[in-house]
Amino acid sequence: MTNENQAGTVRKKRQIDDKLITASYTPDYINELFRSLRTKIILALHECEDKSVVFTSLDMEVGKSTISSNVAITMAQQDLTTVLIDGDMRRGVLHNSFVLNKNPGLSDFLSSDVPVTDQSVNVLLQKTHVPNLTVVTSGQNVPNPSELLTSKRFREFKRHISAKFELVIFDSPPVGAVTDAVVVHDLFSRYVVIAKAGATNIIDLNKKVDEFPAVKKKIIGIILNKASIDRKIQYYKYSNYRY
């Protein structure tokens, strides 16, 4: 088998992440939680001229990218033109979740000297299987994401993106590890923090948030992922409606 055929076989094996559950419109308990979260975020952004949200966490492996992706899907289902940006230029994963090309992505664009225009930004925009949802992937891994995010070039990129879409969602690395989510605070209107039940130390999370007052005042709330569900409540809510 030639290298070209082998590459084709690998591509065929890639599948949309089955954790992107909201794409199916299934009216179950978890999907309704995401729709409720969508409503809360929309209300929190109501008076903001720039409709943009950063998703972050204290630690890795808490389900942050999965949650930001599902929220982005529900926003697109609301007929809002939505762009989901993979801001983790160290270990981005959204290209795998949506089966997209990793390059060119955000890091490639910010590291280049191509003029920031509508045309050059459009090259980064990848349509997904969800109508109204576009993704900007992370691009190649780089050692200096914080410097790239504080550059004038990123500010110009954000301005162009905000002009193109009704909602911008930025999936950022954990604040407990790096400062990427913090250095962009003046470019985004609101923050959502993801915690994992039984794993995230809430005391440590609060201490970290307190270190950055400019971010703290923009936080909508904390999402507790992997929390146990009262099955009786779940059944009561949905069995009566034949869901």
mmCIF file of C-alpha atoms in Angstrom:
data_model
loop_
_atom_site.group_PDB
_atom_site.id
_atom_site.type_symbol
_atom_site.label_atom_id
_atom_site.label_comp_id
_atom_site.label_asym_id
_atom_site.label_seq_id
_atom_site.Cartn_x
_atom_site.Cartn_y
_atom_site.Cartn_z
ATOM 1 C CA MET A 1 0.000 0.000 0.000
ATOM 2 C CA THR A 2 1.385 3.416 -0.953
ATOM 3 C CA ASN A 3 1.851 6.202 1.549
ATOM 4 C CA GLU A 4 -0.977 8.105 -0.163
ATOM 5 C CA ASN A 5 -3.372 5.183 0.235
ATOM 6 C CA GLN A 6 -2.318 4.700 3.841
ATOM 7 C CA ALA A 7 -3.008 8.373 4.571
ATOM 8 C CA GLY A 8 -6.422 8.020 2.930
ATOM 9 C CA THR A 9 -7.225 5.021 5.121
ATOM 10 C CA VAL A 10 -6.296 6.947 8.273
ATOM 11 C CA ARG A 11 -8.517 9.857 7.258
ATOM 12 C CA LYS A 12 -11.476 7.541 6.659
ATOM 13 C CA LYS A 13 -11.164 6.179 10.197
ATOM 14 C CA ARG A 14 -11.590 9.611 11.774
ATOM 15 C CA GLN A 15 -15.046 10.155 13.218
ATOM 16 C CA ILE A 16 -16.908 13.007 14.848
ATOM 17 C CA ASP A 17 -16.420 12.802 18.616
ATOM 18 C CA ASP A 18 -19.435 10.997 20.108
ATOM 19 C CA LYS A 19 -19.228 13.371 23.099
ATOM 20 C CA LEU A 20 -20.653 16.121 20.888
ATOM 21 C CA ILE A 21 -24.076 14.971 22.008
ATOM 22 C CA THR A 22 -25.990 18.189 21.429
ATOM 23 C CA ALA A 23 -25.638 17.904 17.641
ATOM 24 C CA SER A 24 -28.362 15.250 17.580
ATOM 25 C CA TYR A 25 -31.087 17.508 19.058
ATOM 26 C CA THR A 26 -31.955 14.597 21.371
ATOM 27 C CA PRO A 27 -34.346 15.920 24.065
ATOM 28 C CA ASP A 28 -32.716 14.131 26.974
ATOM 29 C CA TYR A 29 -31.604 15.405 30.366
ATOM 30 C CA ILE A 30 -28.001 16.274 29.466
ATOM 31 C CA ASN A 31 -28.978 18.068 26.267
ATOM 32 C CA GLU A 32 -31.503 20.141 28.178
ATOM 33 C CA LEU A 33 -28.789 21.118 30.651
ATOM 34 C CA PHE A 34 -26.706 22.428 27.766
ATOM 35 C CA ARG A 35 -29.683 24.348 26.409
ATOM 36 C CA SER A 36 -30.253 25.847 29.830
ATOM 37 C CA LEU A 37 -26.586 26.847 29.938
ATOM 38 C CA ARG A 38 -26.972 28.397 26.486
ATOM 39 C CA THR A 39 -29.812 30.565 27.771
ATOM 40 C CA LYS A 40 -27.808 31.723 30.776
ATOM 41 C CA ILE A 41 -24.839 32.671 28.611
ATOM 42 C CA ILE A 42 -27.016 34.548 26.122
ATOM 43 C CA LEU A 43 -28.625 36.496 28.973
ATOM 44 C CA ALA A 44 -25.204 37.268 30.456
ATOM 45 C CA LEU A 45 -24.096 38.652 27.090
ATOM 46 C CA HIS A 46 -27.289 40.595 26.449
ATOM 47 C CA GLU A 47 -25.859 44.013 27.249
ATOM 48 C CA CYS A 48 -22.402 43.292 25.845
ATOM 49 C CA GLU A 49 -21.645 44.850 22.491
ATOM 50 C CA ASP A 50 -19.059 42.147 21.830
ATOM 51 C CA LYS A 51 -20.651 38.704 22.218
ATOM 52 C CA SER A 52 -17.643 36.620 23.219
ATOM 53 C CA VAL A 53 -16.916 34.040 25.925
ATOM 54 C CA VAL A 54 -13.748 32.358 27.184
ATOM 55 C CA PHE A 55 -14.010 28.810 28.519
ATOM 56 C CA THR A 56 -11.254 27.841 30.927
ATOM 57 C CA SER A 57 -10.546 25.672 33.987
ATOM 58 C CA LEU A 58 -8.053 25.251 36.800
ATOM 59 C CA ASP A 59 -6.619 21.940 35.615
ATOM 60 C CA MET A 60 -6.440 19.769 32.529
ATOM 61 C CA GLU A 61 -8.671 16.768 31.837
ATOM 62 C CA VAL A 62 -11.869 18.239 33.256
ATOM 63 C CA GLY A 63 -13.900 18.143 30.030
ATOM 64 C CA LYS A 64 -13.503 21.829 29.172
ATOM 65 C CA SER A 65 -13.208 21.414 25.414
ATOM 66 C CA THR A 66 -16.113 18.975 25.301
ATOM 67 C CA ILE A 67 -18.328 21.421 27.172
ATOM 68 C CA SER A 68 -17.289 24.451 25.121
ATOM 69 C CA SER A 69 -17.921 22.454 21.945
ATOM 70 C CA ASN A 70 -21.405 21.381 23.011
ATOM 71 C CA VAL A 71 -22.265 24.918 24.081
ATOM 72 C CA ALA A 72 -21.067 26.185 20.689
ATOM 73 C CA ILE A 73 -23.294 23.622 18.961
ATOM 74 C CA THR A 74 -26.361 24.711 20.921
ATOM 75 C CA MET A 75 -25.630 28.342 20.100
ATOM 76 C CA ALA A 76 -25.465 27.491 16.398
ATOM 77 C CA GLN A 77 -28.754 25.608 16.733
ATOM 78 C CA GLN A 78 -30.242 28.875 17.989
ATOM 79 C CA ASP A 79 -29.417 30.302 14.534
ATOM 80 C CA LEU A 80 -26.513 32.325 15.886
ATOM 81 C CA THR A 81 -23.517 32.335 13.585
ATOM 82 C CA THR A 82 -20.918 30.956 15.973
ATOM 83 C CA VAL A 83 -17.166 30.494 15.808
ATOM 84 C CA LEU A 84 -15.345 28.197 18.215
ATOM 85 C CA ILE A 85 -11.630 29.014 18.513
ATOM 86 C CA ASP A 86 -9.178 26.432 19.818
ATOM 87 C CA GLY A 87 -6.944 28.707 21.861
ATOM 88 C CA ASP A 88 -4.777 25.908 23.242
ATOM 89 C CA MET A 89 -1.771 26.253 20.977
ATOM 90 C CA ARG A 90 0.161 23.734 23.081
ATOM 91 C CA ARG A 91 -2.206 20.764 22.829
ATOM 92 C CA GLY A 92 -5.375 21.706 20.982
ATOM 93 C CA VAL A 93 -7.949 18.956 20.382
ATOM 94 C CA LEU A 94 -10.900 20.515 18.587
ATOM 95 C CA HIS A 95 -9.649 19.460 15.153
ATOM 96 C CA ASN A 96 -9.989 15.849 16.288
ATOM 97 C CA SER A 97 -13.422 16.355 17.836
ATOM 98 C CA PHE A 98 -14.888 17.851 14.659
ATOM 99 C CA VAL A 99 -12.670 15.937 12.180
ATOM 100 C CA LEU A 100 -11.013 19.016 10.729
ATOM 101 C CA ASN A 101 -7.545 19.923 9.530
ATOM 102 C CA LYS A 102 -5.259 21.067 12.328
ATOM 103 C CA ASN A 103 -3.361 23.377 9.966
ATOM 104 C CA PRO A 104 -3.595 26.144 9.102
ATOM 105 C CA GLY A 105 -4.760 27.179 12.549
ATOM 106 C CA LEU A 106 -4.472 29.983 15.052
ATOM 107 C CA SER A 107 -0.784 29.533 15.872
ATOM 108 C CA ASP A 108 0.183 29.344 12.187
ATOM 109 C CA PHE A 109 -1.643 32.587 11.515
ATOM 110 C CA LEU A 110 -0.274 34.458 14.524
ATOM 111 C CA SER A 111 3.273 33.300 13.786
ATOM 112 C CA SER A 112 3.153 34.413 10.156
ATOM 113 C CA ASP A 113 3.631 37.829 8.605
ATOM 114 C CA VAL A 114 0.627 37.603 6.276
ATOM 115 C CA PRO A 115 -1.411 40.831 6.528
ATOM 116 C CA VAL A 116 -4.498 40.480 8.738
ATOM 117 C CA THR A 117 -7.364 40.887 6.288
ATOM 118 C CA ASP A 118 -10.781 39.340 5.804
ATOM 119 C CA GLN A 119 -9.275 37.128 3.129
ATOM 120 C CA SER A 120 -6.394 35.855 5.286
ATOM 121 C CA VAL A 121 -8.700 35.252 8.264
ATOM 122 C CA ASN A 122 -11.175 33.375 6.049
ATOM 123 C CA VAL A 123 -8.500 30.774 5.320
ATOM 124 C CA LEU A 124 -8.657 29.702 8.977
ATOM 125 C CA LEU A 125 -12.429 29.221 9.075
ATOM 126 C CA GLN A 126 -13.516 25.591 8.807
ATOM 127 C CA LYS A 127 -17.170 24.667 8.486
ATOM 128 C CA THR A 128 -18.401 21.840 10.696
ATOM 129 C CA HIS A 129 -21.173 19.265 10.403
ATOM 130 C CA VAL A 130 -23.344 21.663 12.408
ATOM 131 C CA PRO A 131 -25.019 24.489 10.447
ATOM 132 C CA ASN A 132 -23.948 27.973 11.614
ATOM 133 C CA LEU A 133 -20.898 26.591 13.471
ATOM 134 C CA THR A 134 -17.357 27.361 12.322
ATOM 135 C CA VAL A 135 -14.119 26.274 14.010
ATOM 136 C CA VAL A 136 -10.660 27.832 14.047
ATOM 137 C CA THR A 137 -8.240 25.066 14.992
ATOM 138 C CA SER A 138 -5.147 25.502 17.166
ATOM 139 C CA GLY A 139 -2.542 25.020 14.444
ATOM 140 C CA GLN A 140 0.939 23.656 15.065
ATOM 141 C CA ASN A 141 2.107 23.414 18.666
ATOM 142 C CA VAL A 142 4.214 26.410 19.677
ATOM 143 C CA PRO A 143 6.265 27.196 22.802
ATOM 144 C CA ASN A 144 5.119 30.834 23.189
ATOM 145 C CA PRO A 145 1.279 31.031 23.036
ATOM 146 C CA SER A 146 1.027 33.791 25.658
ATOM 147 C CA GLU A 147 3.243 36.063 23.588
ATOM 148 C CA LEU A 148 1.176 35.366 20.488
ATOM 149 C CA LEU A 149 -2.072 36.097 22.326
ATOM 150 C CA THR A 150 -0.796 39.456 23.601
ATOM 151 C CA SER A 151 0.364 40.527 20.156
ATOM 152 C CA LYS A 152 -1.248 43.246 18.070
ATOM 153 C CA ARG A 153 -1.806 40.585 15.457
ATOM 154 C CA PHE A 154 -4.173 38.638 17.734
ATOM 155 C CA ARG A 155 -6.110 41.808 18.511
ATOM 156 C CA GLU A 156 -6.599 42.418 14.811
ATOM 157 C CA PHE A 157 -7.605 38.792 14.298
ATOM 158 C CA LYS A 158 -10.179 39.040 17.095
ATOM 159 C CA ARG A 159 -11.605 42.234 15.597
ATOM 160 C CA HIS A 160 -12.107 40.567 12.223
ATOM 161 C CA ILE A 161 -13.632 37.461 13.796
ATOM 162 C CA SER A 162 -16.076 39.467 15.906
ATOM 163 C CA ALA A 163 -17.222 41.332 12.815
ATOM 164 C CA LYS A 164 -17.942 38.062 11.008
ATOM 165 C CA PHE A 165 -19.816 36.144 13.708
ATOM 166 C CA GLU A 166 -22.616 36.827 16.149
ATOM 167 C CA LEU A 167 -20.888 34.820 18.880
ATOM 168 C CA VAL A 168 -17.224 34.020 19.553
ATOM 169 C CA ILE A 169 -16.251 31.171 21.913
ATOM 170 C CA PHE A 170 -12.583 30.876 22.891
ATOM 171 C CA ASP A 171 -11.519 27.495 24.305
ATOM 172 C CA SER A 172 -8.518 28.418 26.452
ATOM 173 C CA PRO A 173 -5.901 26.376 28.347
ATOM 174 C CA PRO A 174 -6.311 25.964 32.133
ATOM 175 C CA VAL A 175 -5.433 29.000 34.261
ATOM 176 C CA GLY A 176 -3.743 26.731 36.787
ATOM 177 C CA ALA A 177 -1.056 25.868 34.270
ATOM 178 C CA VAL A 178 -0.568 28.937 32.055
ATOM 179 C CA THR A 179 -1.791 32.520 31.773
ATOM 180 C CA ASP A 180 -3.227 32.299 28.244
ATOM 181 C CA ALA A 181 -6.820 32.715 29.453
ATOM 182 C CA VAL A 182 -5.844 35.756 31.517
ATOM 183 C CA VAL A 183 -3.854 37.762 28.981
ATOM 184 C CA VAL A 184 -6.859 38.036 26.636
ATOM 185 C CA HIS A 185 -9.267 39.324 29.303
ATOM 186 C CA ASP A 186 -9.716 42.726 27.698
ATOM 187 C CA LEU A 187 -10.720 41.171 24.362
ATOM 188 C CA PHE A 188 -13.542 38.960 25.619
ATOM 189 C CA SER A 189 -16.738 39.902 27.414
ATOM 190 C CA ARG A 190 -17.369 36.956 29.715
ATOM 191 C CA TYR A 191 -15.711 33.855 31.182
ATOM 192 C CA VAL A 192 -17.033 30.388 32.035
ATOM 193 C CA VAL A 193 -14.968 28.160 34.338
ATOM 194 C CA ILE A 194 -15.156 24.352 34.210
ATOM 195 C CA ALA A 195 -14.596 22.239 37.332
ATOM 196 C CA LYS A 196 -14.686 18.462 37.640
ATOM 197 C CA ALA A 197 -16.578 16.834 40.500
ATOM 198 C CA GLY A 198 -14.256 14.918 42.805
ATOM 199 C CA ALA A 199 -11.162 16.288 41.087
ATOM 200 C CA THR A 200 -11.049 20.091 41.029
ATOM 201 C CA ASN A 201 -9.961 21.696 44.285
ATOM 202 C CA ILE A 202 -12.462 24.546 44.645
ATOM 203 C CA ILE A 203 -10.323 26.318 47.247
ATOM 204 C CA ASP A 204 -7.388 26.353 44.826
ATOM 205 C CA LEU A 205 -9.705 27.471 42.034
ATOM 206 C CA ASN A 206 -11.006 30.403 44.082
ATOM 207 C CA LYS A 207 -7.469 31.415 45.026
ATOM 208 C CA LYS A 208 -6.396 31.357 41.406
ATOM 209 C CA VAL A 209 -9.396 33.418 40.298
ATOM 210 C CA ASP A 210 -8.720 35.945 43.078
ATOM 211 C CA GLU A 211 -5.262 36.510 41.593
ATOM 212 C CA PHE A 212 -6.860 38.035 38.494
ATOM 213 C CA PRO A 213 -9.587 40.561 39.424
ATOM 214 C CA ALA A 214 -10.054 41.598 35.796
ATOM 215 C CA VAL A 215 -11.039 38.016 34.953
ATOM 216 C CA LYS A 216 -13.033 37.418 38.140
ATOM 217 C CA LYS A 217 -15.492 40.220 37.441
ATOM 218 C CA LYS A 218 -16.267 38.716 34.027
ATOM 219 C CA ILE A 219 -16.986 35.165 35.201
ATOM 220 C CA ILE A 220 -20.579 34.086 34.551
ATOM 221 C CA GLY A 221 -20.243 31.037 36.739
ATOM 222 C CA ILE A 222 -18.652 27.645 37.291
ATOM 223 C CA ILE A 223 -19.845 24.489 35.523
ATOM 224 C CA LEU A 224 -19.438 21.327 37.587
ATOM 225 C CA ASN A 225 -18.702 18.496 35.173
ATOM 226 C CA LYS A 226 -19.061 14.767 35.949
ATOM 227 C CA ALA A 227 -21.443 15.406 38.847
ATOM 228 C CA SER A 228 -23.804 12.564 39.738
ATOM 229 C CA ILE A 229 -27.403 12.910 38.526
ATOM 230 C CA ASP A 230 -30.497 12.078 40.545
ATOM 231 C CA ARG A 231 -32.037 9.500 38.220
ATOM 232 C CA LYS A 232 -35.461 9.914 39.822
ATOM 233 C CA ILE A 233 -35.494 13.601 38.957
ATOM 234 C CA GLN A 234 -34.251 12.841 35.462
ATOM 235 C CA TYR A 235 -37.019 10.281 34.894
ATOM 236 C CA TYR A 236 -39.699 12.542 36.347
ATOM 237 C CA LYS A 237 -38.776 15.397 34.083
ATOM 238 C CA TYR A 238 -38.761 13.443 30.853
ATOM 239 C CA SER A 239 -40.887 10.317 31.129
ATOM 240 C CA ASN A 240 -44.087 12.351 31.366
ATOM 241 C CA TYR A 241 -43.262 14.029 28.081
ATOM 242 C CA ARG A 242 -42.426 10.755 26.299
ATOM 243 C CA TYR A 243 -38.792 11.692 25.853
#
